[in-house]
PDB file of C-alpha atoms in Angstrom:
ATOM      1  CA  UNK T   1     -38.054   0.815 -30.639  1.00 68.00           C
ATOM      2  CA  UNK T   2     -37.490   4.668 -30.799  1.00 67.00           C
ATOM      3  CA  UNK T   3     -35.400   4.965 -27.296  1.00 82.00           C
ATOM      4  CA  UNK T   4     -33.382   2.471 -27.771  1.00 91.00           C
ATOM      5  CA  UNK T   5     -31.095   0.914 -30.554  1.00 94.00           C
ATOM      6  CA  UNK T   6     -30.520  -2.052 -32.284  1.00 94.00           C
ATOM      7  CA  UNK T   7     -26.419  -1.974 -30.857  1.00 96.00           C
ATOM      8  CA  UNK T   8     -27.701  -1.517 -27.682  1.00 96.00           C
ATOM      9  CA  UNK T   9     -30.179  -4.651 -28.176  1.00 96.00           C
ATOM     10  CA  UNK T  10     -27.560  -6.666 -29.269  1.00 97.00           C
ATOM     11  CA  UNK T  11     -25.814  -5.077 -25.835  1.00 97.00           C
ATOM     12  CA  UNK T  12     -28.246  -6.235 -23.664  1.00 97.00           C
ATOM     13  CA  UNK T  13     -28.644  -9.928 -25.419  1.00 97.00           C
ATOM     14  CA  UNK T  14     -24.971 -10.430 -24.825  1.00 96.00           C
ATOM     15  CA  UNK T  15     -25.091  -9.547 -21.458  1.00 95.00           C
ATOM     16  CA  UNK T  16     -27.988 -11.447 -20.724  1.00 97.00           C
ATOM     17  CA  UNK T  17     -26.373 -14.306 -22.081  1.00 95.00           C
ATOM     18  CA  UNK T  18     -23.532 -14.136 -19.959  1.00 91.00           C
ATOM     19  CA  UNK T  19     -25.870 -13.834 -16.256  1.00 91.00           C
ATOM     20  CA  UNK T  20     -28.209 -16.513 -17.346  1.00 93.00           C
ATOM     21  CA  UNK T  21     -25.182 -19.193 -18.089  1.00 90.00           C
ATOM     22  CA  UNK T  22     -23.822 -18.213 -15.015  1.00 84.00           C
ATOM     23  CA  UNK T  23     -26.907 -18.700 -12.963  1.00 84.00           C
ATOM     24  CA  UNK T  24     -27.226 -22.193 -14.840  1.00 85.00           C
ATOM     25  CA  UNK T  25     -24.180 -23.250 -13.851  1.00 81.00           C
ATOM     26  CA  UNK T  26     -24.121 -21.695 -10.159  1.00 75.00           C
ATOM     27  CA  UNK T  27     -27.530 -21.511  -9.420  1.00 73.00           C
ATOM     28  CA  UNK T  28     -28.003 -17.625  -9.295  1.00 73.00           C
ATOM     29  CA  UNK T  29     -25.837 -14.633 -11.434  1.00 76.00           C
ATOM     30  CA  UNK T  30     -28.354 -13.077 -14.404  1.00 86.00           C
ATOM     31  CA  UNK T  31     -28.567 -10.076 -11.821  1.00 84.00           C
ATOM     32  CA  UNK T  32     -25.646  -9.629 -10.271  1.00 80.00           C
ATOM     33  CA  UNK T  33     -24.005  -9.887 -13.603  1.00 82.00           C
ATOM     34  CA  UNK T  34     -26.767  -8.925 -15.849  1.00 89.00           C
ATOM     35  CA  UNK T  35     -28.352  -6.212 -14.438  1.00 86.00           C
ATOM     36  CA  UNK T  36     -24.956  -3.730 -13.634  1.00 82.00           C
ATOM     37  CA  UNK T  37     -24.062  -4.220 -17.511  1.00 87.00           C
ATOM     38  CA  UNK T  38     -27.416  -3.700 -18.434  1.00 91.00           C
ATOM     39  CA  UNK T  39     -28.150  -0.259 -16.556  1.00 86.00           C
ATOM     40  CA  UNK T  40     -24.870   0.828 -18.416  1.00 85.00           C
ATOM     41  CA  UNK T  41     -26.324  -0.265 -21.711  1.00 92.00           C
ATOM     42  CA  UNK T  42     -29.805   1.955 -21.059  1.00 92.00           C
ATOM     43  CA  UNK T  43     -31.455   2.139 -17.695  1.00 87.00           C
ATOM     44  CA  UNK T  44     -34.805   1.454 -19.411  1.00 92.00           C
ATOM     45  CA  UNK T  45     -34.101  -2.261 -19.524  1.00 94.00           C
ATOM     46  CA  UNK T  46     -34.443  -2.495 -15.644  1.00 90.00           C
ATOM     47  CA  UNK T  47     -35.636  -3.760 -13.596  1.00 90.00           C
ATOM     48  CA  UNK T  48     -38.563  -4.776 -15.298  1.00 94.00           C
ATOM     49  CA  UNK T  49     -37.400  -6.749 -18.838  1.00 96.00           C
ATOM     50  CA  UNK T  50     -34.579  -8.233 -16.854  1.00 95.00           C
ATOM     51  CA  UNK T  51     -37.063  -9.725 -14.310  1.00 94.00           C
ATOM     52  CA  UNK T  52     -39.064 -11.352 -17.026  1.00 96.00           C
ATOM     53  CA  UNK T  53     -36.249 -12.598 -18.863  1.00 96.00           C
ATOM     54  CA  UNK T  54     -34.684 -14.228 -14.969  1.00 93.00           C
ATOM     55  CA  UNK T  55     -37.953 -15.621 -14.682  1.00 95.00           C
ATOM     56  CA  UNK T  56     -38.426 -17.250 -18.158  1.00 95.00           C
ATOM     57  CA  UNK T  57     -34.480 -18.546 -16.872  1.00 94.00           C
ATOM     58  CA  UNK T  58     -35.600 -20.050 -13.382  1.00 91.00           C
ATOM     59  CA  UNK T  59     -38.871 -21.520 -14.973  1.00 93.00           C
ATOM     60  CA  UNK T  60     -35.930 -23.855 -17.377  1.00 93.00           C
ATOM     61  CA  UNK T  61     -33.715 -24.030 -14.253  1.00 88.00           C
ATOM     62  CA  UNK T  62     -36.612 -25.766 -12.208  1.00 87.00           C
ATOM     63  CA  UNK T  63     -37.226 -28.476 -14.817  1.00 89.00           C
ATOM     64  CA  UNK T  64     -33.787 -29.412 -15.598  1.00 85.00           C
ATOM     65  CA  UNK T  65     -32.430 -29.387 -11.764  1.00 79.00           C
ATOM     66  CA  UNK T  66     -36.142 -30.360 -10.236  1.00 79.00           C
ATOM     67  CA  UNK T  67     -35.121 -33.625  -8.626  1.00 76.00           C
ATOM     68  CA  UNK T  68     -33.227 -32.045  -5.846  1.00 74.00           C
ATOM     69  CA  UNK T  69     -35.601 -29.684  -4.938  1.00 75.00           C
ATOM     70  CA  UNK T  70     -36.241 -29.540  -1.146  1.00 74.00           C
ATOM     71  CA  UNK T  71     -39.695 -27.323  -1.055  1.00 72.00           C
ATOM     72  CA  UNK T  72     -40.305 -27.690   2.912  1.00 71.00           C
ATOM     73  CA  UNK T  73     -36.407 -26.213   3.071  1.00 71.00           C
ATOM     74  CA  UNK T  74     -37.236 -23.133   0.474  1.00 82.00           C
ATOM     75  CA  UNK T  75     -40.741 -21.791   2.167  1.00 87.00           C
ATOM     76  CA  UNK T  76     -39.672 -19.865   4.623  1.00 91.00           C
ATOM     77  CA  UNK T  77     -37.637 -17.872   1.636  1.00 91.00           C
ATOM     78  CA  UNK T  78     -40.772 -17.780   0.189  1.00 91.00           C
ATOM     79  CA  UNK T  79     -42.403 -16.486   3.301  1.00 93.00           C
ATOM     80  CA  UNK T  80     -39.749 -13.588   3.882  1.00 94.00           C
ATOM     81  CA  UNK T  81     -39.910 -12.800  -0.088  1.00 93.00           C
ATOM     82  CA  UNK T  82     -43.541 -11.575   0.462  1.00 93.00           C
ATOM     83  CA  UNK T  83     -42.488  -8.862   2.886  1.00 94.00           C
ATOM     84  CA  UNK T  84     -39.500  -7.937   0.581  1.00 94.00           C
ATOM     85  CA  UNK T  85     -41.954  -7.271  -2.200  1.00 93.00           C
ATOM     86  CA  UNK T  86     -44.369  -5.088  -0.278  1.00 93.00           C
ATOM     87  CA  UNK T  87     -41.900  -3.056   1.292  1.00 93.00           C
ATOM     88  CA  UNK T  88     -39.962  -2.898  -2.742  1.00 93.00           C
ATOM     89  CA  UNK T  89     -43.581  -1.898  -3.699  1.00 90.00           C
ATOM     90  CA  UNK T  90     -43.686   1.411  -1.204  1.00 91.00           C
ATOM     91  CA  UNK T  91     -40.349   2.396  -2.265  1.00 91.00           C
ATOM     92  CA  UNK T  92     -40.707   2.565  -5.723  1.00 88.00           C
ATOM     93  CA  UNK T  93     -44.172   4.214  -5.291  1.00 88.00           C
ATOM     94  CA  UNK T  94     -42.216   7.564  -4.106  1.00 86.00           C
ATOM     95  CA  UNK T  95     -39.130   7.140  -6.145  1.00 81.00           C
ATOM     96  CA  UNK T  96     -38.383   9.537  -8.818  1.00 79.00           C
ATOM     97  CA  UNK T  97     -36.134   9.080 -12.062  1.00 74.00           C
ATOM     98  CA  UNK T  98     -32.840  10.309 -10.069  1.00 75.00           C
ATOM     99  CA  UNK T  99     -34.178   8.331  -6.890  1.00 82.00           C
ATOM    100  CA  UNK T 100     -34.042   5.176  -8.779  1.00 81.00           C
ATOM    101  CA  UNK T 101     -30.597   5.811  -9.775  1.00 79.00           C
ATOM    102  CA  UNK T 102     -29.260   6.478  -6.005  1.00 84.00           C
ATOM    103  CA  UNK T 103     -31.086   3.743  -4.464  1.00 85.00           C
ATOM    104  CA  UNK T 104     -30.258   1.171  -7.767  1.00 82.00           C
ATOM    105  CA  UNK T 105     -26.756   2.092  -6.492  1.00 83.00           C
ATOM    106  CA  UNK T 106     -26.698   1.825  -3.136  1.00 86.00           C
ATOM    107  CA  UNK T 107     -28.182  -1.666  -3.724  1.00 85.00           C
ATOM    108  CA  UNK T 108     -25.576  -3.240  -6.208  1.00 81.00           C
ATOM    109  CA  UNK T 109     -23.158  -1.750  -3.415  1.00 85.00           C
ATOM    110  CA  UNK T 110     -24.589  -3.307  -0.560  1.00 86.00           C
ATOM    111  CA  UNK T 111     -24.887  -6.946  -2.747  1.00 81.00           C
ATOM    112  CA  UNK T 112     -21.537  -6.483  -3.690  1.00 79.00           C
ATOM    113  CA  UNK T 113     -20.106  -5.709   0.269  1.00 85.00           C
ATOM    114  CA  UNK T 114     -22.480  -9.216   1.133  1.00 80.00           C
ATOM    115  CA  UNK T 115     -20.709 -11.075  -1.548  1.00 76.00           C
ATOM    116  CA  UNK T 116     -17.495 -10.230  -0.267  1.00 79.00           C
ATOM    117  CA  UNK T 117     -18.229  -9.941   3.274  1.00 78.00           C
ATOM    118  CA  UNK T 118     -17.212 -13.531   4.143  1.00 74.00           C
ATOM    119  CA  UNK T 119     -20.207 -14.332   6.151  1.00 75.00           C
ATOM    120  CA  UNK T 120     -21.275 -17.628   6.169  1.00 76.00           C
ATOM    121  CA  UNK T 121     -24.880 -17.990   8.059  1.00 80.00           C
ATOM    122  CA  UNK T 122     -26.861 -20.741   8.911  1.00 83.00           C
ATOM    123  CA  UNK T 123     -29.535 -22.479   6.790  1.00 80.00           C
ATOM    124  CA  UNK T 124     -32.370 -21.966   8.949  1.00 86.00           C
ATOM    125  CA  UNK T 125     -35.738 -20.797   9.662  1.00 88.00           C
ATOM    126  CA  UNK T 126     -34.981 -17.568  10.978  1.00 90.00           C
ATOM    127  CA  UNK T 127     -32.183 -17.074   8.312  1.00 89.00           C
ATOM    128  CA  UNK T 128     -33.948 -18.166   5.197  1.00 90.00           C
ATOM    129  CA  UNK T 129     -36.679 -15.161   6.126  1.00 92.00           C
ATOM    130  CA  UNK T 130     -34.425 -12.359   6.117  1.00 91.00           C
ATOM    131  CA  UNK T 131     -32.307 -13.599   2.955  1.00 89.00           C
ATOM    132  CA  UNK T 132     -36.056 -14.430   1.330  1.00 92.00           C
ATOM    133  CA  UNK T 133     -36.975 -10.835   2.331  1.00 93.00           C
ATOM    134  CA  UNK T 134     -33.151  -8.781   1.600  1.00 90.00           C
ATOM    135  CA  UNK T 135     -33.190 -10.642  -1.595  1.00 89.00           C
ATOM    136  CA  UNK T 136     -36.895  -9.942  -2.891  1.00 93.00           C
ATOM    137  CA  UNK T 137     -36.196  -5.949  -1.845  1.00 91.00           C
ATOM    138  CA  UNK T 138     -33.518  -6.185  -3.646  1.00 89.00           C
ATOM    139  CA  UNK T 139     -34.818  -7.644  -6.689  1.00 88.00           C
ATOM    140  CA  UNK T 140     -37.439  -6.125  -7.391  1.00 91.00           C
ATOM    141  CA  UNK T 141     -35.865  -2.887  -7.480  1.00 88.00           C
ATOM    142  CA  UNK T 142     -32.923  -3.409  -8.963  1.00 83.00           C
ATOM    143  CA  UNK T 143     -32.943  -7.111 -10.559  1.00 82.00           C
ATOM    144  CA  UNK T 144     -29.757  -8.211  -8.505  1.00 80.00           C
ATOM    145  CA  UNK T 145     -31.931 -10.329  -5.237  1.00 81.00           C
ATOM    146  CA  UNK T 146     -28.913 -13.058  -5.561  1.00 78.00           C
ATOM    147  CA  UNK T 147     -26.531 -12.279  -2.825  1.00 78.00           C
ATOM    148  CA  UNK T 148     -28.902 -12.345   0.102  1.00 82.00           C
ATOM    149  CA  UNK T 149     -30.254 -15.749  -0.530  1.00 83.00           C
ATOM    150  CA  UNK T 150     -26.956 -17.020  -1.796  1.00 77.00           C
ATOM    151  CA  UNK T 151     -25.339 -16.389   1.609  1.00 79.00           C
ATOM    152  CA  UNK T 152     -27.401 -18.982   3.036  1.00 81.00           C
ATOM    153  CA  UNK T 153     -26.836 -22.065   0.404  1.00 77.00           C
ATOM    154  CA  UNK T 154     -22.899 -21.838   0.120  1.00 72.00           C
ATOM    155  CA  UNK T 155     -22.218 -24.803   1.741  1.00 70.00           C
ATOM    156  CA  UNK T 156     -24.730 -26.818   0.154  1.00 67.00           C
ATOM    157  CA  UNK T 157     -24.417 -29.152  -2.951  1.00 66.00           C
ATOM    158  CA  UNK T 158     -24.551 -27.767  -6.432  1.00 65.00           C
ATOM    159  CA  UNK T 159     -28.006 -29.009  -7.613  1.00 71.00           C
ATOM    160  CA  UNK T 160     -29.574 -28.647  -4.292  1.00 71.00           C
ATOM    161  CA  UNK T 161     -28.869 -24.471  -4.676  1.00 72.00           C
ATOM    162  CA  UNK T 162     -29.756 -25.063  -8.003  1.00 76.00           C
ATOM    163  CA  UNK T 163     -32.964 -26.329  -7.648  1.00 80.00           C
ATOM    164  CA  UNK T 164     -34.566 -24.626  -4.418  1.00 81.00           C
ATOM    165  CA  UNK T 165     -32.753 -21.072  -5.396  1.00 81.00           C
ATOM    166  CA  UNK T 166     -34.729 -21.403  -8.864  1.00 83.00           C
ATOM    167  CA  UNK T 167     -37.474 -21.956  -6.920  1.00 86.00           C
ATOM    168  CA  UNK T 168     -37.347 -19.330  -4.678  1.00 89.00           C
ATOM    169  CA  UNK T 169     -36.449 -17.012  -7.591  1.00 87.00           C
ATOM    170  CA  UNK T 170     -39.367 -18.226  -9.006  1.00 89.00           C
ATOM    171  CA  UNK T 171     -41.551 -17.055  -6.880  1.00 91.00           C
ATOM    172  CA  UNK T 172     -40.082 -13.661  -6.023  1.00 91.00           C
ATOM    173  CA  UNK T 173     -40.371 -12.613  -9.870  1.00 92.00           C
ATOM    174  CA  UNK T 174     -43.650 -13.085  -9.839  1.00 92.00           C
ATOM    175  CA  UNK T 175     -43.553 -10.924  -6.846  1.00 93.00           C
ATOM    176  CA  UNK T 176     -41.583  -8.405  -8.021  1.00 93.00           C
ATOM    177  CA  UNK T 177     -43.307  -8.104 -11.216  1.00 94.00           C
ATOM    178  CA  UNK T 178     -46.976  -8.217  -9.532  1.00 93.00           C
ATOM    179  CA  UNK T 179     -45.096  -5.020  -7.332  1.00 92.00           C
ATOM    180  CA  UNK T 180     -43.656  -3.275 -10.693  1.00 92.00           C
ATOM    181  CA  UNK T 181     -47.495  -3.872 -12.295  1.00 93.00           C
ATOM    182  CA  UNK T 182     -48.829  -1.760  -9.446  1.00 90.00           C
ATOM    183  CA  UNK T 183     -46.457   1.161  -9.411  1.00 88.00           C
ATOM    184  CA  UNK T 184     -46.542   1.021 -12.664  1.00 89.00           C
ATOM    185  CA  UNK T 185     -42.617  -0.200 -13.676  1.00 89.00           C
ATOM    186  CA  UNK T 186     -44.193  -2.875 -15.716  1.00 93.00           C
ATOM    187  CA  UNK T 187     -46.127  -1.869 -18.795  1.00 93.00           C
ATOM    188  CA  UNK T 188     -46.248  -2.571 -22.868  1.00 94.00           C
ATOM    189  CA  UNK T 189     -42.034  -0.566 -23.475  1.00 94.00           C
ATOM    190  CA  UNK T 190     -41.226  -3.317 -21.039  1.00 95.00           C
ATOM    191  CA  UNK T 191     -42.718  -6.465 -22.775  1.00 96.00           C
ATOM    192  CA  UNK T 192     -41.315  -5.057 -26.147  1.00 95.00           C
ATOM    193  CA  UNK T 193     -37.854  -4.511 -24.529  1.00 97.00           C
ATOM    194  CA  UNK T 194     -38.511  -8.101 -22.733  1.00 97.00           C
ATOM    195  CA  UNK T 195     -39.543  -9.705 -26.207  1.00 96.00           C
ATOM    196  CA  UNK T 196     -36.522  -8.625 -27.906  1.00 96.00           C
ATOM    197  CA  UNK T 197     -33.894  -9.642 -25.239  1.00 97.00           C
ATOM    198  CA  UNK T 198     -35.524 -12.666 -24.629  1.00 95.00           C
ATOM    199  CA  UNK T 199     -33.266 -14.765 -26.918  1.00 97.00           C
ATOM    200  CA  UNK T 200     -29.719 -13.569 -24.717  1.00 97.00           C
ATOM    201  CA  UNK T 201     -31.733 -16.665 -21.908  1.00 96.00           C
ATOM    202  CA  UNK T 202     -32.246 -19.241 -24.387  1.00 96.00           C
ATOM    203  CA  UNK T 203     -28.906 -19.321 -25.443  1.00 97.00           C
ATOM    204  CA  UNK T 204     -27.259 -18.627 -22.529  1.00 95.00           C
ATOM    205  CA  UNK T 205     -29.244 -21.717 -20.405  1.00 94.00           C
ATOM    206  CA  UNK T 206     -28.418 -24.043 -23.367  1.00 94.00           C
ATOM    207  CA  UNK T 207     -24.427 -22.943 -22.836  1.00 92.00           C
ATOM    208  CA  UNK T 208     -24.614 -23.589 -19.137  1.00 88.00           C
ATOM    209  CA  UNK T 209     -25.693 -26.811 -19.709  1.00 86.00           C
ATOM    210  CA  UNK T 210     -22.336 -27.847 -21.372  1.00 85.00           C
ATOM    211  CA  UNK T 211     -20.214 -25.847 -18.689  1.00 79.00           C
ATOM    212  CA  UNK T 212     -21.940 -26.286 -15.971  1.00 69.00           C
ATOM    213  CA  UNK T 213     -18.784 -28.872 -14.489  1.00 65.00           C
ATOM    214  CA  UNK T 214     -16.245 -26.770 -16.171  1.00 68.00           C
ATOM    215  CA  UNK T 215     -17.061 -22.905 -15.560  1.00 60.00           C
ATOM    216  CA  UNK T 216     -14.805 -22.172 -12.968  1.00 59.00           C
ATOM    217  CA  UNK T 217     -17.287 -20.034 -10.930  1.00 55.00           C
ATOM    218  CA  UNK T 218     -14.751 -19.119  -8.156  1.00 61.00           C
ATOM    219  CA  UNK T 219     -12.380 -17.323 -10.587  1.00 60.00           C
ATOM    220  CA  UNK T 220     -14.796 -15.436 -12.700  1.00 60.00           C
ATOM    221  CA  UNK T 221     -16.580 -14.216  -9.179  1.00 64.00           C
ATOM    222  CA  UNK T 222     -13.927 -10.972  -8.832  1.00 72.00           C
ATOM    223  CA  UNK T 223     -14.443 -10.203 -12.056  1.00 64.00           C
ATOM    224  CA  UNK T 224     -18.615  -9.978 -11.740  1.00 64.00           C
ATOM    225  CA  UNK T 225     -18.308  -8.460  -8.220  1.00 71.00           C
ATOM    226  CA  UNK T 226     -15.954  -5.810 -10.175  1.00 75.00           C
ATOM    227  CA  UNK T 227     -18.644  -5.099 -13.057  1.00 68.00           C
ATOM    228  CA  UNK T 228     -21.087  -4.963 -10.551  1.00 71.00           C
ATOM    229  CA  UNK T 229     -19.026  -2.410  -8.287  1.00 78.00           C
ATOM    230  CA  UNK T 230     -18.487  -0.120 -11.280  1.00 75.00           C
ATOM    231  CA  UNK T 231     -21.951  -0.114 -12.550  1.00 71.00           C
ATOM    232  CA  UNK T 232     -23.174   0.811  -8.978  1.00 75.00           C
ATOM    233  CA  UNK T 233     -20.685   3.235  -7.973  1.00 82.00           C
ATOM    234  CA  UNK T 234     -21.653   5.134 -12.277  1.00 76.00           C
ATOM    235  CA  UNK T 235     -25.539   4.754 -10.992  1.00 74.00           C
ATOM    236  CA  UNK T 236     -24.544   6.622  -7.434  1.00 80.00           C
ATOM    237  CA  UNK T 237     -22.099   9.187  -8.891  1.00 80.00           C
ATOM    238  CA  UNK T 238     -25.368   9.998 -12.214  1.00 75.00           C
ATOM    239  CA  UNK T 239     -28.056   9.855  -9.320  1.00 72.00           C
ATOM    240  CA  UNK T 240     -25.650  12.367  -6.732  1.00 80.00           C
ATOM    241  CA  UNK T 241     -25.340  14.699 -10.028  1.00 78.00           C
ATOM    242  CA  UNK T 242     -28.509  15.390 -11.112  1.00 71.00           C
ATOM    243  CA  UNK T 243     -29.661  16.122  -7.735  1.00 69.00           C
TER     244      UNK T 243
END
């Protein structure tokens, strides 16, 4: 492609790599570590190629981690995720090209603050609605809908998140990418930048499958929240300039 070049390809398949064998070895991560690297690589590979690529990666997740999936557990995720993705939907409607740089900012700030804010909610009902919906939002804007629905499954068991966090990241990409068809985020540049990224989530899942009881999750998690915090706070800073 003309806009973007074969370093930055290679760029993006790296760090596409890196956030799908973390999310197959934690049970979420391609956005929160993905996406922050990838808007400094070229903003044109969000949100919609990373999307496709995280749901190609939760598709693979599902089927390797599907016997402890818990789907009575996961719906009302599902449920919340709905309203997440309409109200995503409006917002991108009226955003412009330096509007989707403030608000892609303020986003990977505010998932970086719940990552770190030590709150440690109850998996319920009520709860699972507003993580389904904050994490969909999320998501579909700016690729990273982890933290939200993360907050609610850290004190489960490893494949447990595994397997109902695939599934509700299942279903919010298609979602999110049935909201970025309709204000039109999702289109042919996005397949082609999809198709040739694609590659970063095959290799990456196959790694996480030989780490996933030896990554040590906890002490690479400053160092992501830390990408992630610098990619946000260069979106904010480029989006308050060229106002």
């Amino acid at each position: 492609m003309d806009d973007i070049s074969p370093l930055q390809i290679l760029l993006a398949n790296l760090a596409i790599l890196a956030g799908s064998c973390l999310q197959g070895v934690a049970g979420y991560g391609i956005g929160t570590l993905a996406a922050p690297l990838l808007f400094l690589v070229s903003p044109l590979l969000l949100p919609g190629p990373l999307i496709l690529n995280a749901t190609v990666l939760t598709i693979l997740m599902l089927i390797r981690n599907r016997g402890a999936l818990q789907v009575r557990q996961v719906r009302f995720a599902i449920w919340g995720g709905a309203l997440g993705t309409a109200l995503a939907g409006l917002t991108l409607l009226v955003l412009s090209p330096t509007g989707f740089e403030l608000i892609f900012g303020v986003l990977i700030l505010t998932g970086v603050a719940l990552s770190v804010a030590g709150l440690r909610p109850t998996l319920n009902a009520r709860n699972s609605v507003i993580a389904g919906a904050a994490s969909t939002y999320m998501g579909t804007i700016t690729a990273v809908g982890g933290p939200p629905i993360a907050m609610i499954y850290q004190n489960e068991k490893g494949p447990l998140v595994r397997a109902n966090m695939s599934a509700f990241f299942l279903t919010a990409s298609f979602f999110s990418l049935s909201a970025l068809l309709l204000s039109g985020y999702l289109g042919l540049r996005e397949l082609q930048l999809f198709g040739l990224t694609f590659p970063g989530v095959l290799i990456g899942f196959w790694l996480s499958g030989r780490l996933v009881n030896r990554m040590p999750f906890n002490g690479l998690r400053p160092v992501i929240l830390a990408v992630a915090a610098a990619a946000g706070s260069a979106a904010l800073v480029r989006g308050l300039w060229s106002l």
